[in-house]
């Protein structure tokens, strides 16, 4: 446009004169107006395409083509109008300018071959023809030059158009490729961002999973190492911890004390107040014990048994801590509005002195605790060699007892129980004897061990059977009963009644000739079960006595709830008949009468005792005064040596 403006102005104003002034100014103005319109058109086109980012399509192309063709036409109008007045210089200048413009057109208009051809033809053809047809030869020559130039321009225009088209094609292909690359890039970046998102999601899931794994590991640890109720270590975990502590104590030469704590009478709380109260009591006790040691050095051994390990603790320190624990447990316990008191028994064993093995140490502390509980001493106790000897002896006895039946080392002796009124034999009490490889072991020693180990059921069944068999064959004492001692553990066994029936059937002994003496050396707090068992026994016409009445667990309160036929007054009261025993015997007689029970006094050793008891109203008497326990075979020849009793 600028070139057009400059060349139009040069051509107009260089060769302007008075005759052609007006015409040239019109031509110049027409060209300038056209140039301005085309500039506006181009500006508008640019503006629109920049706004919409889309070229103005076919219409824009048409407008541009029209502008170009009009420009060529206005150019051509110049020689058409002014040729007749032109001198050689003006014509030559015009041809030169036209040729220059035509020379530039293949470049400027290269986008369209048709437009290039049209532009060149419109521009060059009229001036060339004018030159050719002029009478002057030099003008003809310039006309030829113009034509030749036109042909060259047309050819180069065609070439340029092809080249431009190819370039545009290439450019478009490139742009397409670029688009594809960009879209690929976009896709890749989309995939990348999706991947990033997925990765971050995966990370979150992983984190969650990790936390879940940590949580589960903790849970597994708790399940496998901690007691679910109290949160203290369980057996396995505590034993492991104790083994570690023992190892360290060997390294640093400082002892470790192990405390075995067992609650007294906890079972009663559990049975009378319910398991919930029992559970909360155990939690409370666990909390109180934890105050004395690291939480991970406290354990629950089972039921109401706890363990505490104290490192750097010698015998004296362990004793004082154990005493403090006992005091702490003895403080009132408040659970669900109930206030009650508990006591504990504590046994202590020390490493490395007593053992280097956790399991052994626990066993020794347990045995020490049991011993203390049995003796009823409310003080902690440290394991000792003396105790060790006792425990070993018990173990030896227990081992022997396991084979006593098969080795036929057990036998029964019978001690008569006399009627206080007429000195006739009312019953014979079967008392178990054990000849342990030539050494006599008393039932006071082995019966509690048999009860603890559970052997009592087998041994008791044998005793019952033997006694019934023997009694059935007593020729001289056809009417005397046999009194068999039955441990409460036997009585509580579900199969006991069936056993009783079987023995009665197989021995043929009439049930009324069988008496059962219930000895309660272990406390069993299940009155309902005891009552139903007793009812079943009595329904078979078998009589029941409470043995050792007034000692151990046999107490007045039980007499009230359980119906028995006889009460056996313990030897301890008979021994002390001169003192307080007298009052206790009278009280027992009174209650027994009220409850419709008969009374038996055992351990009667003197005539005075026998007379006093008889005078008091005791129904039956048993003791060395009348006879010592004797073997079954000796019963045949046994004659009551006391002929002047009660008179
Ligand atoms: P228990 O049933 O009270 O038996 C009475 C114990 O006192 C017997 O001791 C008997 O020998 C003893 N005795 C009787 N009269 C006198 C006396 O005048 N003076 C003295 N010092 N002692 C007298 P034993 O035979 O040593 O039995 C002890 C305990 O062992 C029995 O006490 C009983 O509780 C238990 N027992 C014995 N045999 C059996 C059994 O077969 N089964 C069960 N479960 N326990 C048994
Ligand atoms: Mg007895
Ligand atoms: Mg007794």
Short mmCIF file of N, CA, C and O in Angstrom, two decimals, residues 396-480:
data_model
loop_
_atom_site.label_atom_id
_atom_site.label_comp_id
_atom_site.label_asym_id
_atom_site.label_seq_id
_atom_site.Cartn_x
_atom_site.Cartn_y
_atom_site.Cartn_z
N UNK A 396 7.11 -85.35 95.61
CA UNK A 396 7.45 -86.77 95.67
C UNK A 396 6.21 -87.59 96.05
O UNK A 396 5.92 -88.63 95.46
N UNK A 397 5.48 -87.05 97.03
CA UNK A 397 4.26 -87.73 97.50
C UNK A 397 3.23 -87.79 96.37
O UNK A 397 2.63 -88.83 96.12
N UNK A 398 3.10 -86.65 95.70
CA UNK A 398 2.12 -86.58 94.62
C UNK A 398 2.46 -87.56 93.50
O UNK A 398 1.58 -88.25 92.97
N UNK A 399 3.76 -87.63 93.19
CA UNK A 399 4.21 -88.58 92.16
C UNK A 399 3.87 -90.01 92.57
O UNK A 399 3.38 -90.81 91.78
N UNK A 400 4.15 -90.29 93.89
CA UNK A 400 3.89 -91.63 94.41
C UNK A 400 2.40 -91.94 94.41
O UNK A 400 1.97 -93.05 94.06
N UNK A 401 1.61 -90.93 94.77
CA UNK A 401 0.17 -91.10 94.89
C UNK A 401 -0.47 -91.46 93.54
O UNK A 401 -1.45 -92.20 93.49
N UNK A 402 0.14 -90.96 92.50
CA UNK A 402 -0.39 -91.23 91.16
C UNK A 402 -0.37 -92.72 90.83
O UNK A 402 -1.18 -93.19 90.04
N UNK A 403 0.58 -93.44 91.45
CA UNK A 403 0.70 -94.88 91.15
C UNK A 403 0.28 -95.75 92.33
O UNK A 403 0.42 -96.97 92.28
N UNK A 404 -0.20 -95.08 93.40
CA UNK A 404 -0.51 -95.82 94.63
C UNK A 404 -1.59 -96.87 94.42
O UNK A 404 -1.48 -97.98 94.94
N UNK A 405 -2.60 -96.53 93.64
CA UNK A 405 -3.71 -97.48 93.43
C UNK A 405 -3.26 -98.69 92.64
O UNK A 405 -3.49 -99.83 93.05
N UNK A 406 -2.57 -98.45 91.54
CA UNK A 406 -2.15 -99.58 90.70
C UNK A 406 -1.11 -100.44 91.41
O UNK A 406 -1.02 -101.65 91.17
N UNK A 407 -0.35 -99.80 92.34
CA UNK A 407 0.65 -100.58 93.08
C UNK A 407 0.05 -101.22 94.33
O UNK A 407 0.79 -101.79 95.15
N UNK A 408 -1.28 -101.02 94.50
CA UNK A 408 -2.01 -101.58 95.65
C UNK A 408 -1.41 -101.14 96.98
O UNK A 408 -1.28 -101.93 97.93
N UNK A 409 -1.02 -99.90 97.06
CA UNK A 409 -0.43 -99.37 98.29
C UNK A 409 -1.49 -98.77 99.21
O UNK A 409 -1.21 -98.43 100.35
N UNK A 410 -2.72 -98.61 98.66
CA UNK A 410 -3.78 -97.99 99.46
C UNK A 410 -4.66 -99.08 100.08
O UNK A 410 -4.94 -100.10 99.45
N UNK A 411 -5.07 -98.87 101.32
CA UNK A 411 -6.01 -99.80 101.96
C UNK A 411 -6.84 -99.02 102.98
O UNK A 411 -6.52 -97.88 103.30
N UNK A 412 -7.92 -99.65 103.43
CA UNK A 412 -8.80 -98.96 104.36
C UNK A 412 -8.70 -99.54 105.76
O UNK A 412 -8.51 -100.74 105.95
N UNK A 413 -8.82 -98.66 106.75
CA UNK A 413 -8.97 -99.09 108.13
C UNK A 413 -10.34 -98.62 108.59
O UNK A 413 -10.90 -97.68 108.00
N UNK A 414 -10.90 -99.29 109.58
CA UNK A 414 -12.24 -98.92 110.03
C UNK A 414 -12.21 -98.61 111.52
O UNK A 414 -11.59 -99.33 112.31
N UNK A 415 -12.87 -97.53 111.87
CA UNK A 415 -12.94 -97.14 113.28
C UNK A 415 -14.41 -97.11 113.68
O UNK A 415 -15.21 -96.43 113.03
N UNK A 416 -14.77 -97.86 114.74
CA UNK A 416 -16.19 -97.89 115.13
C UNK A 416 -16.70 -96.56 115.68
O UNK A 416 -15.95 -95.81 116.27
N UNK A 417 -17.96 -96.31 115.43
CA UNK A 417 -18.64 -95.16 116.01
C UNK A 417 -19.75 -95.76 116.89
O UNK A 417 -20.61 -96.51 116.38
N UNK A 418 -19.71 -95.46 118.19
CA UNK A 418 -20.60 -96.11 119.14
C UNK A 418 -21.81 -95.25 119.47
O UNK A 418 -21.72 -94.01 119.48
N UNK A 419 -22.90 -95.94 119.75
CA UNK A 419 -24.09 -95.23 120.18
C UNK A 419 -23.87 -94.82 121.65
O UNK A 419 -23.49 -95.64 122.49
N UNK A 420 -24.04 -93.53 121.95
CA UNK A 420 -23.73 -93.01 123.29
C UNK A 420 -24.65 -93.61 124.35
O UNK A 420 -24.28 -93.70 125.51
N UNK A 421 -25.84 -94.03 123.96
CA UNK A 421 -26.80 -94.51 124.95
C UNK A 421 -26.51 -95.93 125.41
O UNK A 421 -26.53 -96.25 126.60
N UNK A 422 -26.20 -96.80 124.42
CA UNK A 422 -26.07 -98.22 124.80
C UNK A 422 -24.76 -98.86 124.38
O UNK A 422 -24.59 -100.06 124.47
N UNK A 423 -23.82 -98.02 123.85
CA UNK A 423 -22.48 -98.51 123.49
C UNK A 423 -22.50 -99.60 122.42
O UNK A 423 -21.62 -100.45 122.37
N UNK A 424 -23.53 -99.62 121.58
CA UNK A 424 -23.50 -100.56 120.45
C UNK A 424 -22.85 -99.86 119.26
O UNK A 424 -22.87 -98.63 119.17
N UNK A 425 -22.27 -100.67 118.35
CA UNK A 425 -21.60 -100.05 117.20
C UNK A 425 -22.64 -99.66 116.16
O UNK A 425 -23.36 -100.50 115.64
N UNK A 426 -22.67 -98.39 115.93
CA UNK A 426 -23.67 -97.84 115.00
C UNK A 426 -23.12 -97.83 113.57
O UNK A 426 -23.82 -98.11 112.62
N UNK A 427 -21.81 -97.51 113.48
CA UNK A 427 -21.18 -97.44 112.15
C UNK A 427 -19.67 -97.63 112.29
O UNK A 427 -19.12 -97.52 113.39
N UNK A 428 -19.05 -97.94 111.15
CA UNK A 428 -17.57 -97.97 111.10
C UNK A 428 -17.12 -96.92 110.09
O UNK A 428 -17.59 -96.94 108.95
N UNK A 429 -16.21 -96.02 110.53
CA UNK A 429 -15.74 -95.01 109.58
C UNK A 429 -14.55 -95.56 108.80
O UNK A 429 -13.60 -96.08 109.40
N UNK A 430 -14.66 -95.47 107.49
CA UNK A 430 -13.55 -95.94 106.64
C UNK A 430 -12.49 -94.86 106.56
O UNK A 430 -12.79 -93.73 106.19
N UNK A 431 -11.26 -95.23 106.95
CA UNK A 431 -10.16 -94.24 106.92
C UNK A 431 -9.04 -94.77 106.02
O UNK A 431 -8.59 -95.91 106.19
N UNK A 432 -8.66 -93.97 105.12
CA UNK A 432 -7.71 -94.40 104.09
C UNK A 432 -6.28 -94.42 104.63
O UNK A 432 -5.86 -93.51 105.34
N UNK A 433 -5.57 -95.47 104.22
CA UNK A 433 -4.16 -95.59 104.62
C UNK A 433 -3.30 -95.80 103.38
O UNK A 433 -3.75 -96.42 102.42
N UNK A 434 -2.07 -95.29 103.49
CA UNK A 434 -1.16 -95.44 102.33
C UNK A 434 0.21 -95.92 102.79
O UNK A 434 0.88 -95.24 103.56
N UNK A 435 0.57 -97.07 102.29
CA UNK A 435 1.91 -97.59 102.57
C UNK A 435 2.77 -97.27 101.35
O UNK A 435 2.76 -97.97 100.35
N UNK A 436 3.49 -96.16 101.47
CA UNK A 436 4.29 -95.67 100.34
C UNK A 436 5.69 -96.27 100.43
O UNK A 436 6.56 -95.73 101.10
N UNK A 437 5.84 -97.38 99.75
CA UNK A 437 7.12 -98.11 99.74
C UNK A 437 7.64 -98.35 101.16
O UNK A 437 8.79 -98.03 101.49
N UNK A 438 6.75 -98.85 102.01
CA UNK A 438 7.16 -99.18 103.37
C UNK A 438 7.04 -98.03 104.35
O UNK A 438 7.18 -98.20 105.56
N UNK A 439 6.76 -96.84 103.81
CA UNK A 439 6.66 -95.68 104.71
C UNK A 439 5.19 -95.30 104.81
O UNK A 439 4.50 -95.18 103.78
N UNK A 440 4.73 -95.13 106.07
CA UNK A 440 3.32 -94.80 106.23
C UNK A 440 3.10 -93.28 106.06
O UNK A 440 3.74 -92.47 106.71
N UNK A 441 2.20 -92.91 105.14
CA UNK A 441 1.87 -91.49 104.93
C UNK A 441 0.42 -91.28 105.38
O UNK A 441 -0.48 -92.00 104.93
N UNK A 442 0.20 -90.33 106.26
CA UNK A 442 -1.14 -90.09 106.81
C UNK A 442 -2.07 -89.39 105.82
O UNK A 442 -1.60 -88.62 104.97
N UNK A 443 -3.36 -89.68 105.94
CA UNK A 443 -4.32 -89.02 105.03
C UNK A 443 -4.33 -87.49 105.18
O UNK A 443 -4.65 -86.79 104.23
N UNK A 444 -3.96 -87.01 106.39
CA UNK A 444 -3.87 -85.55 106.56
C UNK A 444 -2.89 -84.93 105.58
O UNK A 444 -3.03 -83.77 105.20
N UNK A 445 -1.87 -85.74 105.19
CA UNK A 445 -0.84 -85.23 104.28
C UNK A 445 -1.27 -85.43 102.82
O UNK A 445 -1.22 -84.50 102.02
N UNK A 446 -1.70 -86.67 102.50
CA UNK A 446 -1.92 -86.92 101.06
C UNK A 446 -3.31 -86.55 100.54
O UNK A 446 -3.46 -86.29 99.35
N UNK A 447 -4.32 -86.51 101.44
CA UNK A 447 -5.67 -86.16 100.94
C UNK A 447 -5.70 -84.72 100.37
O UNK A 447 -6.17 -84.53 99.23
N UNK A 448 -5.14 -83.73 101.09
CA UNK A 448 -5.15 -82.38 100.48
C UNK A 448 -4.42 -82.33 99.14
O UNK A 448 -4.85 -81.64 98.21
N UNK A 449 -3.32 -83.11 99.03
CA UNK A 449 -2.58 -83.15 97.76
C UNK A 449 -3.42 -83.80 96.66
O UNK A 449 -3.43 -83.34 95.51
N UNK A 450 -4.13 -84.85 97.05
CA UNK A 450 -4.99 -85.54 96.07
C UNK A 450 -6.12 -84.62 95.62
O UNK A 450 -6.51 -84.62 94.44
N UNK A 451 -6.62 -83.81 96.56
CA UNK A 451 -7.69 -82.87 96.20
C UNK A 451 -7.17 -81.81 95.24
O UNK A 451 -7.81 -81.48 94.24
N UNK A 452 -5.98 -81.31 95.53
CA UNK A 452 -5.39 -80.25 94.70
C UNK A 452 -5.11 -80.74 93.29
O UNK A 452 -5.29 -80.01 92.31
N UNK A 453 -4.64 -81.99 93.20
CA UNK A 453 -4.24 -82.50 91.89
C UNK A 453 -5.39 -83.12 91.11
O UNK A 453 -5.24 -83.46 89.95
N UNK A 454 -6.53 -83.30 91.80
CA UNK A 454 -7.68 -83.90 91.11
C UNK A 454 -7.70 -85.42 91.24
O UNK A 454 -8.67 -86.07 90.84
N UNK A 455 -6.60 -85.98 91.82
CA UNK A 455 -6.53 -87.44 91.97
C UNK A 455 -7.60 -87.96 92.91
O UNK A 455 -7.93 -89.16 92.90
N UNK A 456 -8.16 -87.07 93.73
CA UNK A 456 -9.15 -87.47 94.74
C UNK A 456 -10.35 -88.17 94.12
O UNK A 456 -10.95 -89.05 94.77
N UNK A 457 -10.69 -87.82 92.89
CA UNK A 457 -11.88 -88.44 92.27
C UNK A 457 -11.65 -89.93 92.08
O UNK A 457 -12.51 -90.75 92.41
N UNK A 458 -10.50 -90.29 91.57
CA UNK A 458 -10.17 -91.69 91.31
C UNK A 458 -10.00 -92.45 92.62
O UNK A 458 -10.55 -93.54 92.80
N UNK A 459 -9.25 -91.82 93.53
CA UNK A 459 -8.99 -92.47 94.82
C UNK A 459 -10.30 -92.61 95.60
O UNK A 459 -10.59 -93.66 96.18
N UNK A 460 -11.08 -91.51 95.60
CA UNK A 460 -12.36 -91.50 96.34
C UNK A 460 -13.31 -92.59 95.84
O UNK A 460 -14.00 -93.24 96.64
N UNK A 461 -13.31 -92.79 94.52
CA UNK A 461 -14.18 -93.81 93.94
C UNK A 461 -13.74 -95.19 94.42
O UNK A 461 -14.56 -96.06 94.75
N UNK A 462 -12.44 -95.37 94.49
CA UNK A 462 -11.90 -96.66 94.96
C UNK A 462 -12.31 -96.90 96.42
O UNK A 462 -12.75 -97.99 96.78
N UNK A 463 -12.16 -95.83 97.25
CA UNK A 463 -12.49 -95.93 98.67
C UNK A 463 -13.96 -96.31 98.84
O UNK A 463 -14.30 -97.24 99.59
N UNK A 464 -14.82 -95.62 98.11
CA UNK A 464 -16.26 -95.85 98.21
C UNK A 464 -16.61 -97.30 97.85
O UNK A 464 -17.36 -97.98 98.56
N UNK A 465 -16.01 -97.76 96.80
CA UNK A 465 -16.27 -99.11 96.33
C UNK A 465 -15.76 -100.14 97.33
O UNK A 465 -16.47 -101.09 97.70
N UNK A 466 -14.52 -99.93 97.79
CA UNK A 466 -13.91 -100.87 98.74
C UNK A 466 -14.73 -100.94 100.03
O UNK A 466 -15.03 -102.03 100.54
N UNK A 467 -15.11 -99.76 100.53
CA UNK A 467 -15.85 -99.68 101.79
C UNK A 467 -17.20 -100.40 101.67
O UNK A 467 -17.60 -101.15 102.57
N UNK A 468 -17.90 -100.19 100.57
CA UNK A 468 -19.21 -100.83 100.38
C UNK A 468 -19.05 -102.34 100.26
O UNK A 468 -19.85 -103.11 100.84
N UNK A 469 -18.03 -102.78 99.53
CA UNK A 469 -17.76 -104.21 99.38
C UNK A 469 -17.48 -104.83 100.74
O UNK A 469 -18.04 -105.88 101.08
N UNK A 470 -16.58 -104.16 101.51
CA UNK A 470 -16.21 -104.69 102.82
C UNK A 470 -17.44 -104.77 103.72
O UNK A 470 -17.69 -105.80 104.35
N UNK A 471 -18.19 -103.67 103.77
CA UNK A 471 -19.35 -103.60 104.67
C UNK A 471 -20.37 -104.68 104.35
O UNK A 471 -20.99 -105.26 105.24
N UNK A 472 -20.54 -104.95 103.07
CA UNK A 472 -21.49 -105.96 102.65
C UNK A 472 -21.14 -107.34 103.24
O UNK A 472 -22.02 -108.14 103.54
N UNK A 473 -19.82 -107.54 103.43
CA UNK A 473 -19.38 -108.86 103.90
C UNK A 473 -19.07 -108.94 105.39
O UNK A 473 -18.47 -109.90 105.85
N UNK A 474 -19.43 -107.84 106.13
CA UNK A 474 -19.20 -107.91 107.58
C UNK A 474 -20.20 -108.87 108.20
O UNK A 474 -21.38 -108.52 108.38
N UNK A 475 -19.75 -110.07 108.53
CA UNK A 475 -20.64 -111.09 109.07
C UNK A 475 -21.17 -110.73 110.45
O UNK A 475 -22.35 -110.84 110.73
N UNK A 476 -20.24 -110.28 111.32
CA UNK A 476 -20.62 -110.04 112.70
C UNK A 476 -21.30 -108.70 112.91
O UNK A 476 -21.83 -108.41 113.96
N UNK A 477 -21.17 -107.84 111.89
CA UNK A 477 -21.77 -106.50 112.05
C UNK A 477 -22.74 -106.23 110.93
O UNK A 477 -22.63 -105.23 110.22
N UNK A 478 -23.68 -107.13 110.79
CA UNK A 478 -24.61 -107.06 109.66
C UNK A 478 -25.42 -105.77 109.63
O UNK A 478 -25.87 -105.34 108.59
N UNK A 479 -25.59 -105.17 110.82
CA UNK A 479 -26.47 -104.01 110.85
C UNK A 479 -25.71 -102.69 110.89
O UNK A 479 -26.29 -101.63 110.70
N UNK A 480 -24.38 -102.77 111.21
CA UNK A 480 -23.60 -101.53 111.29
C UNK A 480 -23.43 -100.90 109.91
O UNK A 480 -23.30 -101.60 108.91
#
